[in-house]
Coordinates of C-alpha atoms in Angstrom, one line a residue:
Chain A
M1 CA 58.8 134.8 141.9
G2 CA 59.2 134.4 145.7
D3 CA 59.7 130.9 145.7
F4 CA 63.1 130.8 143.4
D5 CA 66.1 131.1 144.8
F6 CA 68.7 132.3 141.9
G7 CA 71.2 132.8 144.3
V8 CA 72.2 129.0 143.8
I9 CA 73.2 129.1 140.6
E10 CA 75.9 132.2 142.0
R11 CA 76.8 129.3 144.5
S12 CA 77.6 126.4 142.1
W13 CA 78.6 128.3 138.6
V14 CA 82.3 128.2 139.4
Y15 CA 81.6 124.4 139.5
L16 CA 78.9 123.6 136.6
F17 CA 81.7 125.9 134.5
K18 CA 84.7 123.8 135.7
E19 CA 83.7 120.6 136.2
G20 CA 80.6 120.3 133.4
M21 CA 81.2 122.7 130.8
T22 CA 85.0 121.6 130.6
F23 CA 84.1 118.5 129.7
S24 CA 81.3 118.9 127.2
L25 CA 83.7 121.2 125.4
T26 CA 86.1 118.9 125.7
L27 CA 84.4 116.4 124.5
T28 CA 82.4 118.1 121.5
A29 CA 86.4 119.0 120.5
L30 CA 87.8 115.8 120.4
A31 CA 84.6 114.1 119.1
M32 CA 84.1 117.1 116.1
T33 CA 88.3 116.3 115.4
G34 CA 87.4 112.4 115.5
G35 CA 84.4 112.2 113.4
I36 CA 85.7 114.7 110.9
I37 CA 88.7 112.6 109.8
F38 CA 86.6 109.2 110.3
G39 CA 83.8 110.8 108.5
T40 CA 85.2 111.9 105.6
L41 CA 87.4 108.5 105.2
L42 CA 84.1 106.9 105.3
A43 CA 83.3 109.3 102.8
M44 CA 86.3 108.8 100.5
M45 CA 85.2 104.9 100.8
R46 CA 81.8 105.4 100.0
L47 CA 82.7 107.6 96.4
S48 CA 85.4 104.5 95.8
S49 CA 85.0 102.5 92.6
I50 CA 85.8 99.5 94.9
K51 CA 82.5 97.5 96.0
P52 CA 83.3 96.3 99.6
L53 CA 84.9 99.9 100.5
S54 CA 81.9 102.1 99.4
M55 CA 79.2 99.1 100.6
F56 CA 80.7 98.6 104.0
A57 CA 80.6 102.7 104.2
A58 CA 77.3 103.3 103.3
G59 CA 76.0 100.3 105.6
Y60 CA 78.0 101.7 108.7
V61 CA 76.1 106.0 107.9
N62 CA 73.0 103.9 107.7
L63 CA 73.0 102.0 110.6
M64 CA 74.5 105.2 112.7
R65 CA 72.0 106.9 111.0
S66 CA 69.3 104.9 112.2
I67 CA 69.8 104.4 115.9
P68 CA 69.3 106.7 118.5
L69 CA 72.0 108.1 120.0
L70 CA 71.0 107.7 123.8
L71 CA 71.1 103.7 123.0
V72 CA 74.6 103.9 120.9
I73 CA 75.9 105.9 124.3
F74 CA 74.5 102.9 126.6
W75 CA 75.4 100.3 124.4
F76 CA 79.2 101.2 123.6
Y77 CA 79.7 102.0 127.1
F78 CA 78.8 98.5 127.9
L79 CA 80.2 96.9 125.7
V80 CA 83.3 98.7 124.4
P81 CA 85.1 96.7 127.1
Y82 CA 84.2 93.5 125.6
I83 CA 84.2 94.1 122.1
G84 CA 88.4 95.4 123.4
A85 CA 89.3 92.3 125.4
W86 CA 87.7 90.4 122.2
I87 CA 90.3 92.7 120.5
I88 CA 93.3 92.0 122.1
G89 CA 92.6 88.5 123.3
S90 CA 92.3 89.7 127.5
P91 CA 90.1 87.2 129.6
T92 CA 88.7 90.4 131.7
P93 CA 86.8 93.5 130.0
I94 CA 89.3 96.3 129.5
K95 CA 89.2 99.7 131.2
V96 CA 87.9 102.1 128.7
G97 CA 86.7 104.5 131.2
A98 CA 83.3 106.7 131.1
F99 CA 85.1 109.8 129.1
W100 CA 86.8 107.6 126.8
S101 CA 84.0 105.3 125.8
C102 CA 81.5 108.7 125.2
V103 CA 84.9 110.1 122.9
I104 CA 85.1 107.1 121.0
T105 CA 81.1 106.9 120.8
F106 CA 80.1 110.2 119.7
T107 CA 83.0 109.9 117.7
M108 CA 81.9 107.0 115.6
F109 CA 78.3 108.2 115.8
E110 CA 78.8 111.5 114.2
A111 CA 81.4 110.1 111.8
A112 CA 78.1 109.4 110.1
Y113 CA 76.8 112.7 109.6
Y114 CA 79.8 114.2 108.8
S115 CA 80.7 111.9 106.4
E116 CA 77.1 112.4 104.5
I117 CA 78.5 116.1 104.6
M118 CA 82.0 115.7 103.1
R119 CA 80.1 113.1 100.4
A120 CA 78.7 115.9 99.2
G121 CA 81.4 118.4 99.6
I122 CA 83.9 116.2 97.5
Q123 CA 80.9 115.4 95.0
A124 CA 80.2 119.1 94.4
I125 CA 84.0 119.3 93.0
P126 CA 83.9 119.1 89.0
R127 CA 85.4 115.7 87.9
G128 CA 87.8 117.6 85.5
Q129 CA 89.4 119.1 88.3
V130 CA 90.4 115.3 89.1
W131 CA 91.0 114.1 85.8
A132 CA 93.2 117.3 85.8
G133 CA 95.5 115.9 88.7
Y134 CA 95.8 113.0 87.1
A135 CA 97.1 114.2 84.2
L136 CA 99.2 116.7 85.8
G137 CA 100.7 113.6 87.4
L138 CA 99.5 113.2 90.9
N139 CA 98.3 110.0 92.7
Y140 CA 94.7 109.6 94.1
W141 CA 95.8 110.4 97.5
Q142 CA 98.1 113.7 96.1
T143 CA 94.6 114.7 94.3
M144 CA 92.5 114.0 97.2
G145 CA 94.4 115.7 99.5
T146 CA 95.6 118.7 97.5
I147 CA 92.6 119.7 95.1
V148 CA 89.0 117.8 96.3
L149 CA 89.4 117.9 100.2
P150 CA 90.3 121.3 100.8
Q151 CA 88.1 122.7 98.3
A152 CA 85.5 120.3 99.8
F153 CA 86.2 121.1 103.5
R154 CA 86.1 125.0 103.0
N155 CA 82.7 124.8 101.1
M156 CA 81.6 122.3 103.3
L157 CA 82.7 124.4 106.9
P158 CA 79.6 126.1 107.8
I159 CA 77.6 122.7 107.4
L160 CA 80.2 121.3 109.4
L161 CA 80.1 123.3 112.7
T162 CA 76.8 123.6 112.2
Q163 CA 76.7 120.2 113.0
T164 CA 79.4 120.7 115.0
I165 CA 76.7 123.0 116.7
I166 CA 74.3 119.9 117.3
L167 CA 77.5 117.5 118.7
F168 CA 78.0 120.1 121.5
Q169 CA 74.1 120.3 121.7
D170 CA 74.2 116.1 121.7
T171 CA 77.0 115.5 124.5
S172 CA 74.4 116.5 127.3
L173 CA 72.8 113.0 126.8
V174 CA 76.5 111.3 128.2
Y175 CA 74.1 112.9 131.9
V176 CA 72.7 109.3 131.3
L177 CA 76.2 107.8 132.3
S178 CA 76.3 109.8 135.2
I179 CA 79.1 111.7 133.6
T180 CA 79.2 115.2 135.0
D181 CA 79.2 117.1 131.4
F182 CA 77.4 120.9 131.8
L183 CA 74.1 119.3 132.4
G184 CA 75.0 116.6 134.6
A185 CA 76.7 119.2 137.1
A186 CA 73.6 121.2 137.0
A187 CA 71.6 118.0 137.5
K188 CA 74.0 117.0 140.5
V189 CA 73.5 120.5 141.8
A190 CA 69.5 120.9 141.4
Q191 CA 69.0 118.0 143.3
R192 CA 71.0 118.4 146.0
D193 CA 69.5 122.1 146.7
G194 CA 66.3 120.9 145.2
R195 CA 66.0 123.8 142.9
L196 CA 65.6 122.3 139.5
V197 CA 63.8 125.1 138.3
E198 CA 66.4 128.0 138.4
M199 CA 69.0 125.1 137.5
Y200 CA 67.4 123.6 134.3
T201 CA 66.9 127.7 133.5
F202 CA 70.2 128.1 133.6
A203 CA 71.1 125.4 131.5
A204 CA 68.9 125.8 129.0
I205 CA 70.1 130.0 128.6
V206 CA 73.6 128.6 128.6
Y207 CA 73.2 126.4 126.0
F208 CA 71.2 128.9 124.1
I209 CA 73.5 131.8 124.5
I210 CA 76.8 129.6 123.2
C211 CA 74.9 127.1 120.6
F212 CA 72.5 130.6 119.0
G213 CA 76.2 133.4 119.2
L214 CA 78.5 130.0 117.4
S215 CA 75.2 129.9 114.9
L216 CA 75.6 133.9 114.2
L217 CA 79.3 133.4 114.1
V218 CA 78.9 130.5 111.6
K219 CA 76.7 132.7 109.1
R220 CA 79.4 135.4 108.8
L221 CA 82.1 132.8 108.9
Q222 CA 79.9 131.2 105.2
A223 CA 80.1 134.4 103.5
R224 CA 83.0 135.4 103.8
I225 CA 85.0 132.1 102.9
A226 CA 83.1 131.0 100.2
I227 CA 85.6 129.9 97.0
I228 CA 84.2 132.1 94.1
R229 CA 84.1 130.1 90.6
Chain B
M1 CA 110.1 112.2 62.1
S2 CA 108.7 109.7 64.4
A3 CA 105.6 108.7 65.7
I4 CA 104.7 110.2 69.6
L5 CA 100.8 108.7 69.3
T6 CA 99.9 105.5 68.0
I7 CA 96.5 103.6 68.5
E8 CA 95.7 100.5 67.2
H9 CA 92.1 98.9 67.2
L10 CA 91.4 100.7 70.1
R11 CA 88.0 99.6 71.4
F12 CA 86.2 100.9 74.2
A13 CA 82.5 100.6 75.4
Y14 CA 80.9 102.1 79.2
R15 CA 80.2 99.0 81.3
G16 CA 76.7 97.6 80.1
G17 CA 76.9 100.2 77.0
P18 CA 77.4 99.8 73.2
L19 CA 80.8 99.9 72.0
V20 CA 81.7 104.0 72.0
C21 CA 85.2 103.2 69.8
D22 CA 84.8 100.8 67.5
D23 CA 88.6 100.1 65.8
V24 CA 89.7 103.1 66.1
S25 CA 93.1 103.4 64.6
L26 CA 95.4 106.6 64.3
S27 CA 99.4 107.9 64.0
L28 CA 100.7 111.4 65.2
E29 CA 104.1 112.1 64.6
D30 CA 106.7 114.2 66.5
G31 CA 105.5 118.0 66.8
E32 CA 102.4 117.4 65.1
I33 CA 99.1 118.8 65.9
G34 CA 95.9 116.5 65.5
C35 CA 92.4 116.7 65.5
L36 CA 89.5 114.3 66.2
L37 CA 86.0 116.0 64.2
G38 CA 82.7 114.5 64.5
P39 CA 79.0 115.4 65.8
S40 CA 78.5 114.9 69.5
G41 CA 78.6 111.0 70.6
C42 CA 80.8 109.9 68.3
G43 CA 83.2 108.7 70.6
K44 CA 85.9 111.6 70.0
T45 CA 86.2 112.4 73.6
T46 CA 86.3 108.7 74.7
V47 CA 89.0 108.6 72.8
L48 CA 91.1 111.1 74.9
R49 CA 90.4 109.6 77.9
C50 CA 91.6 106.0 76.9
I51 CA 94.7 108.0 75.6
S52 CA 95.1 109.8 79.2
G53 CA 94.5 106.6 81.0
L54 CA 91.3 107.8 82.0
E55 CA 89.6 105.0 81.0
Q56 CA 90.8 101.1 80.4
I57 CA 90.5 100.5 76.7
Q58 CA 88.9 97.1 76.0
A59 CA 91.3 95.9 72.4
G60 CA 93.7 97.4 70.9
R61 CA 96.1 99.4 72.0
I62 CA 97.9 102.7 72.3
A63 CA 101.8 103.4 72.4
L64 CA 103.3 106.7 73.7
N65 CA 106.9 107.5 71.6
G66 CA 107.0 103.9 71.1
T67 CA 106.5 102.1 74.5
W68 CA 103.0 100.7 75.0
I69 CA 101.1 102.2 77.6
A70 CA 97.5 100.5 77.0
E71 CA 96.8 97.6 76.6
P72 CA 93.3 95.3 77.7
G73 CA 94.2 94.6 80.9
Q74 CA 97.7 96.4 81.1
S75 CA 97.7 99.8 81.6
L76 CA 100.3 102.4 82.8
P77 CA 98.7 104.4 85.5
A78 CA 97.5 108.0 84.1
E79 CA 99.4 110.0 86.6
Q80 CA 102.2 108.2 85.2
R81 CA 101.4 109.0 81.4
R82 CA 102.8 112.5 80.9
V83 CA 99.9 113.3 79.1
G84 CA 99.0 117.1 79.5
L85 CA 94.6 117.4 79.7
V86 CA 93.0 120.7 79.1
F87 CA 89.6 120.5 79.4
Q88 CA 86.6 122.8 77.5
D89 CA 85.1 123.8 81.3
Y90 CA 88.7 124.7 82.1
A91 CA 89.1 122.7 85.4
L92 CA 91.3 125.4 87.3
F93 CA 91.6 124.9 90.7
P94 CA 89.5 127.8 92.2
H95 CA 91.1 127.5 95.7
L96 CA 94.6 128.4 94.3
T97 CA 96.3 131.2 92.4
I98 CA 97.3 131.2 88.8
A99 CA 100.8 130.9 89.6
D100 CA 99.7 128.0 92.0
N101 CA 97.3 126.5 88.9
I102 CA 100.6 126.6 86.7
G103 CA 103.4 125.8 89.1
F104 CA 100.7 122.6 90.3
G105 CA 102.0 119.5 88.2
L106 CA 106.1 120.6 89.0
R107 CA 105.9 119.1 92.4
D108 CA 109.6 117.7 92.2
L109 CA 111.2 121.0 91.2
D110 CA 111.8 122.8 94.4
R111 CA 110.3 126.5 94.9
T112 CA 113.2 128.5 92.5
A113 CA 113.0 126.4 89.4
R114 CA 108.7 126.2 89.7
A115 CA 108.7 129.9 89.8
V116 CA 111.2 129.9 87.2
R117 CA 109.2 127.7 85.2
V118 CA 106.2 129.2 85.8
G119 CA 107.3 132.7 85.0
E120 CA 108.3 131.3 81.7
L121 CA 104.7 130.3 80.9
L122 CA 103.0 133.4 82.1
D123 CA 105.1 134.8 79.8
V124 CA 104.2 132.3 76.4
I125 CA 100.6 132.8 77.8
Q126 CA 100.8 136.5 78.1
L127 CA 99.4 136.9 81.6
A128 CA 102.8 137.3 83.1
R129 CA 101.6 140.4 85.7
M130 CA 98.4 137.9 86.4
G131 CA 100.1 135.0 89.0
D132 CA 98.7 136.3 91.8
R133 CA 95.1 136.7 90.6
Y134 CA 92.3 133.7 91.5
P135 CA 90.7 131.9 88.3
H136 CA 87.6 133.6 88.9
E137 CA 89.0 137.0 88.1
L138 CA 89.8 136.3 84.4
S139 CA 87.8 136.0 81.6
G140 CA 87.2 132.9 80.1
G141 CA 90.0 133.5 77.2
Q142 CA 92.5 133.9 80.0
K143 CA 91.4 131.1 81.7
Q144 CA 91.6 128.8 78.9
R145 CA 95.2 130.0 78.5
V146 CA 95.8 129.3 82.4
A147 CA 94.7 125.9 81.6
L148 CA 97.1 125.1 78.3
A149 CA 100.1 126.6 80.9
R150 CA 98.6 124.6 83.4
A151 CA 99.0 121.3 80.9
L152 CA 102.3 122.6 79.4
A153 CA 104.3 122.9 82.4
P154 CA 105.6 119.4 83.6
R155 CA 106.7 119.0 79.9
P156 CA 104.2 116.2 78.7
R157 CA 104.9 114.0 76.2
L158 CA 101.4 114.7 74.4
L159 CA 98.8 117.6 74.9
L160 CA 95.5 115.8 75.1
L161 CA 92.9 118.8 74.2
D162 CA 88.9 118.5 75.1
E163 CA 87.3 121.2 73.0
P164 CA 89.3 123.5 74.3
F165 CA 87.3 127.1 72.8
S166 CA 83.4 125.7 72.9
N167 CA 83.3 127.7 76.0
L168 CA 84.3 130.7 74.3
D169 CA 82.2 133.3 72.0
V170 CA 83.4 132.4 68.1
E171 CA 85.8 135.3 68.0
M172 CA 87.8 134.8 71.2
R173 CA 87.4 130.9 69.6
E174 CA 89.4 131.9 66.7
K175 CA 92.0 134.0 68.2
L176 CA 92.5 131.9 71.1
G177 CA 92.9 129.0 68.5
Q178 CA 95.7 130.7 66.3
E179 CA 97.4 131.8 69.8
V180 CA 97.6 127.9 71.0
R181 CA 99.0 126.8 67.8
A182 CA 101.8 128.8 67.6
I183 CA 102.4 128.6 71.1
L184 CA 102.1 124.5 70.3
K185 CA 104.4 125.1 67.9
G186 CA 106.7 127.3 69.3
L187 CA 107.9 124.5 72.3
N188 CA 107.5 121.9 69.3
T189 CA 104.6 119.8 71.4
S190 CA 102.6 117.4 69.7
A191 CA 99.2 117.5 71.0
L192 CA 95.5 115.7 69.9
M193 CA 92.6 117.9 70.2
V194 CA 89.2 117.2 70.2
T195 CA 86.1 119.2 68.7
H196 CA 82.7 119.1 66.6
D197 CA 83.8 122.2 64.8
Q198 CA 85.3 121.7 62.2
H199 CA 86.3 125.8 61.6
E200 CA 88.8 124.7 64.8
A201 CA 90.1 122.0 63.2
F202 CA 90.6 123.2 60.2
A203 CA 92.8 126.2 61.9
I204 CA 94.5 124.4 64.1
A205 CA 95.3 120.6 63.5
D206 CA 98.2 119.2 60.5
K207 CA 96.0 116.2 60.4
V208 CA 92.2 115.7 60.9
G209 CA 90.4 112.9 61.8
V210 CA 86.6 112.5 60.8
M211 CA 85.2 110.0 63.5
Q212 CA 81.3 108.6 63.4
A213 CA 79.8 106.2 65.1
G214 CA 83.3 105.3 66.9
R215 CA 85.0 105.2 64.2
I216 CA 87.6 107.6 62.3
E217 CA 86.5 107.4 58.4
Q218 CA 89.2 109.7 57.3
W219 CA 92.4 110.8 58.8
D220 CA 93.8 113.0 56.6
T221 CA 94.8 116.7 55.6
A222 CA 91.9 119.4 55.9
Y223 CA 92.5 120.0 52.2
N224 CA 92.3 115.7 51.6
L225 CA 89.3 115.9 54.0
Y226 CA 87.3 118.6 52.2
H227 CA 88.9 117.4 48.4
R228 CA 88.9 114.0 48.3
P229 CA 86.4 112.8 50.9
V230 CA 86.5 108.7 51.4
S231 CA 82.7 108.2 52.4
R232 CA 79.1 110.3 52.1
F233 CA 79.2 110.9 55.8
V234 CA 82.8 113.0 55.3
A235 CA 81.4 114.7 52.2
N236 CA 78.5 115.7 53.8
F237 CA 80.0 116.6 57.0
V238 CA 82.9 118.4 55.8
G239 CA 82.4 121.5 54.2
Q240 CA 79.4 122.5 52.0
G241 CA 77.9 120.6 49.4
V242 CA 75.0 118.7 47.1
L243 CA 75.6 115.0 45.8
I244 CA 74.0 114.6 42.0
D245 CA 73.3 111.5 40.2
G246 CA 75.1 110.5 37.0
R247 CA 76.3 107.8 35.1
V248 CA 79.8 107.0 34.3
D249 CA 79.6 106.3 30.7
A250 CA 81.7 104.2 28.0
E251 CA 84.6 107.1 27.3
D252 CA 85.3 106.8 31.3
K253 CA 83.5 110.1 31.8
I254 CA 80.9 110.7 34.4
A255 CA 77.4 112.5 32.6
T256 CA 75.5 113.9 34.4
E257 CA 73.1 117.0 33.9
L258 CA 75.1 119.7 34.2
G259 CA 77.3 117.9 31.5
P260 CA 79.5 115.4 31.3
L261 CA 82.5 115.6 33.9
P262 CA 85.8 113.8 34.2
H263 CA 86.5 110.8 35.4
C264 CA 86.8 110.1 39.0
A265 CA 90.9 108.9 39.5
H266 CA 90.3 107.1 43.1
C267 CA 86.8 106.5 43.5
D268 CA 87.2 103.1 41.4
L269 CA 84.2 103.3 39.1
T270 CA 83.1 100.8 36.8
P271 CA 81.5 102.0 33.3
G272 CA 77.8 101.9 33.2
Q273 CA 77.3 102.1 37.1
A274 CA 75.3 104.8 38.7
V275 CA 77.1 107.7 41.2
Q276 CA 76.6 110.2 43.2
V277 CA 79.3 112.9 42.6
L278 CA 79.6 115.4 45.0
L279 CA 79.7 118.9 44.1
R280 CA 80.8 121.7 46.4
P281 CA 79.5 125.6 45.9
D282 CA 82.9 126.7 44.9
D283 CA 82.8 123.8 42.6
I284 CA 80.0 126.1 40.5
L285 CA 80.9 129.4 39.1
H286 CA 78.6 132.1 37.8
D287 CA 79.0 132.6 34.6
D288 CA 76.5 134.9 32.4
A289 CA 78.0 133.8 29.2
S290 CA 76.9 129.9 29.9
D291 CA 74.6 128.0 28.2
L292 CA 73.4 126.5 31.1
A293 CA 71.1 128.2 33.7
A294 CA 69.3 127.6 36.9
E295 CA 67.4 130.0 39.2
V296 CA 67.4 131.1 42.5
A297 CA 65.9 129.1 44.9
H298 CA 67.7 130.6 48.1
K299 CA 70.1 132.7 48.7
A300 CA 72.5 133.9 52.0
F301 CA 74.4 136.3 52.0
R302 CA 77.5 135.8 53.6
G303 CA 79.7 139.2 52.8
A304 CA 82.6 138.7 51.0
D305 CA 80.2 136.7 49.0
I306 CA 76.7 135.1 48.7
L307 CA 75.7 131.2 48.7
Y308 CA 73.1 130.4 46.2
T309 CA 71.3 127.7 45.9
L310 CA 70.2 127.1 42.5
K311 CA 67.5 125.1 41.3
L312 CA 67.9 122.9 37.9
A313 CA 65.7 122.1 35.3
S314 CA 65.2 118.7 36.9
G315 CA 64.4 120.2 40.0
T316 CA 67.6 119.2 41.5
R317 CA 69.1 121.0 43.9
V318 CA 73.1 122.7 43.6
L319 CA 75.3 125.4 46.0
S320 CA 77.3 128.0 44.3
L321 CA 79.3 130.7 46.1
V322 CA 79.5 133.9 44.0
P323 CA 81.1 137.2 45.0
S324 CA 78.8 139.1 46.6
H325 CA 78.1 142.3 44.0
H326 CA 76.9 139.6 41.6
N327 CA 73.4 140.4 43.6
H328 CA 70.6 138.1 42.0
A329 CA 66.7 138.0 42.8
L330 CA 64.8 135.3 44.2
G331 CA 63.3 133.1 41.4
E332 CA 66.1 134.9 38.2
K333 CA 67.8 132.1 36.0
I334 CA 71.3 132.4 36.2
G335 CA 73.9 131.0 34.3
I336 CA 76.7 128.9 36.0
R337 CA 79.8 126.9 34.3
L338 CA 81.3 123.9 36.4
E339 CA 84.9 124.3 37.8
I340 CA 85.4 120.7 39.3
D341 CA 89.6 120.1 39.8
H342 CA 88.8 116.7 40.8
V343 CA 85.6 114.8 40.9
V344 CA 84.6 112.9 43.9
A345 CA 82.3 110.0 42.8
F346 CA 80.3 107.4 45.6
P347 CA 78.1 104.5 43.9
T348 CA 74.7 104.7 44.5
G349 CA 72.7 102.8 46.8
Q350 CA 76.2 100.4 47.3
E351 CA 78.1 102.6 49.8
M352 CA 75.9 102.9 53.6
S353 CA 77.5 105.3 55.7
S354 CA 78.7 103.7 58.7
A355 CA 76.2 104.5 61.5
A356 CA 74.0 102.5 59.0
R357 CA 76.9 99.5 58.2
M358 CA 76.7 99.4 62.5
E359 CA 73.4 98.7 62.7
S360 CA 72.9 96.1 60.0
A361 CA 76.2 94.5 61.6

């Protein structure tokens, strides 16, 4: 162990967490929120009796699940400015910025996975409850909002959170855009000080503690929130 | 009295499938409880789904309270029909308390008015102190009472019940059936129920429609279904009994193996015609003094009485319900006597069951 200098961690951890971890957690939180909302809409579209809607949703989900995330990150980062410009009719590419480009990418990518979870959750609610809702005078949106989605969301919460833990790990891929997320920050320090082993080991331990800790919490949550039928 | 529900020539088929409802017509008076009775797959539940607006009908029309609510290509959305639904599996909302379940359809009322109405209904279903509980804490019978209260809360124009007691044990079924009838009659609520259990149908409904292969064979009172069935299917499906061969003779009597029977008034038979006569177990009485004897082929002890299967001299079997203290051994010959108030006879071979009618069509 003589050659290792763990003092580099002591010198840099404030920077790692203040800059890097804040970015990773903010991106995770925004992408989770956006992903679950968009994913739920996709799930509702996919289960819709209106053919074009369900075909669009199915196509979208299958597309996203068949492309590597890294490719989507690149693709979006370089294309979103042009697509945005085309949409608003601007002659020059719009400035999205690395952060918002990441938020949009992760939201759209994770939505595909969240939508499959929500689809399973919605389908698990007995159809009779939906019919009962209609018979009691509720329209589609009211039935969804007050009967189906609350139950689906509650039943699926552990799986949604597990997916979010995966999302948190995936956010480390943004370092390919030279963004200072937690891993990116660790990599920068590692290269500046020539302490690759120490920094990458430290980063791995931090990811492990957070993700494993969260998955234990999810397990406990799962036992507590299950709706008894 | 006016009709609360009118169905005229309703036809329905699931996409690409065969006709599930074939020319169904019926009419239910205000405050009346009707029941569709039939074997599984006969289309009775689909009729309910069409009335409630969960399915779009392909022909015919449905009126509620004198207004047409469903015609082909034109249909009032389910949520605007004010038709209550009660399901076999209760379909309570497991994430809400009993009180919230019952108050679910009362979104237009303010908090106080809703609480009052929920309280009323909890009293009606005798679960006054259970409002804070969750559905999983209740027994099957209690759940179904909550489901009934939930459907009744918004004062529906018509209540539809789909096999409401099928998930309950026999004892509970009977008890709850009587309770439900009392509640509906007390609130003067019109209802249409669906079941495959004739005892349930007869216990609850004022009028019963026997369905077979998408058609209503007979829409009538329980008494008439049993004593004046219009088709062989109804005769076989409702109650027990056998059909024995006979022939209309010149004096407008029907000659049978068991002796001459009075002519069947409403059966439209011609002299000389071969017919089959319906004999219910209660039409054949045990009488030691009678010359007519039959051999006991099988017996089923029913408590108060015994259902004997008797073999006549020709080998034809008939059923007889005999008070249970007349305990006869298998193989024994016992005297029998016919006592038929009204004879039901079907021309032999002419009338096919409607299933056969559909196949040949």
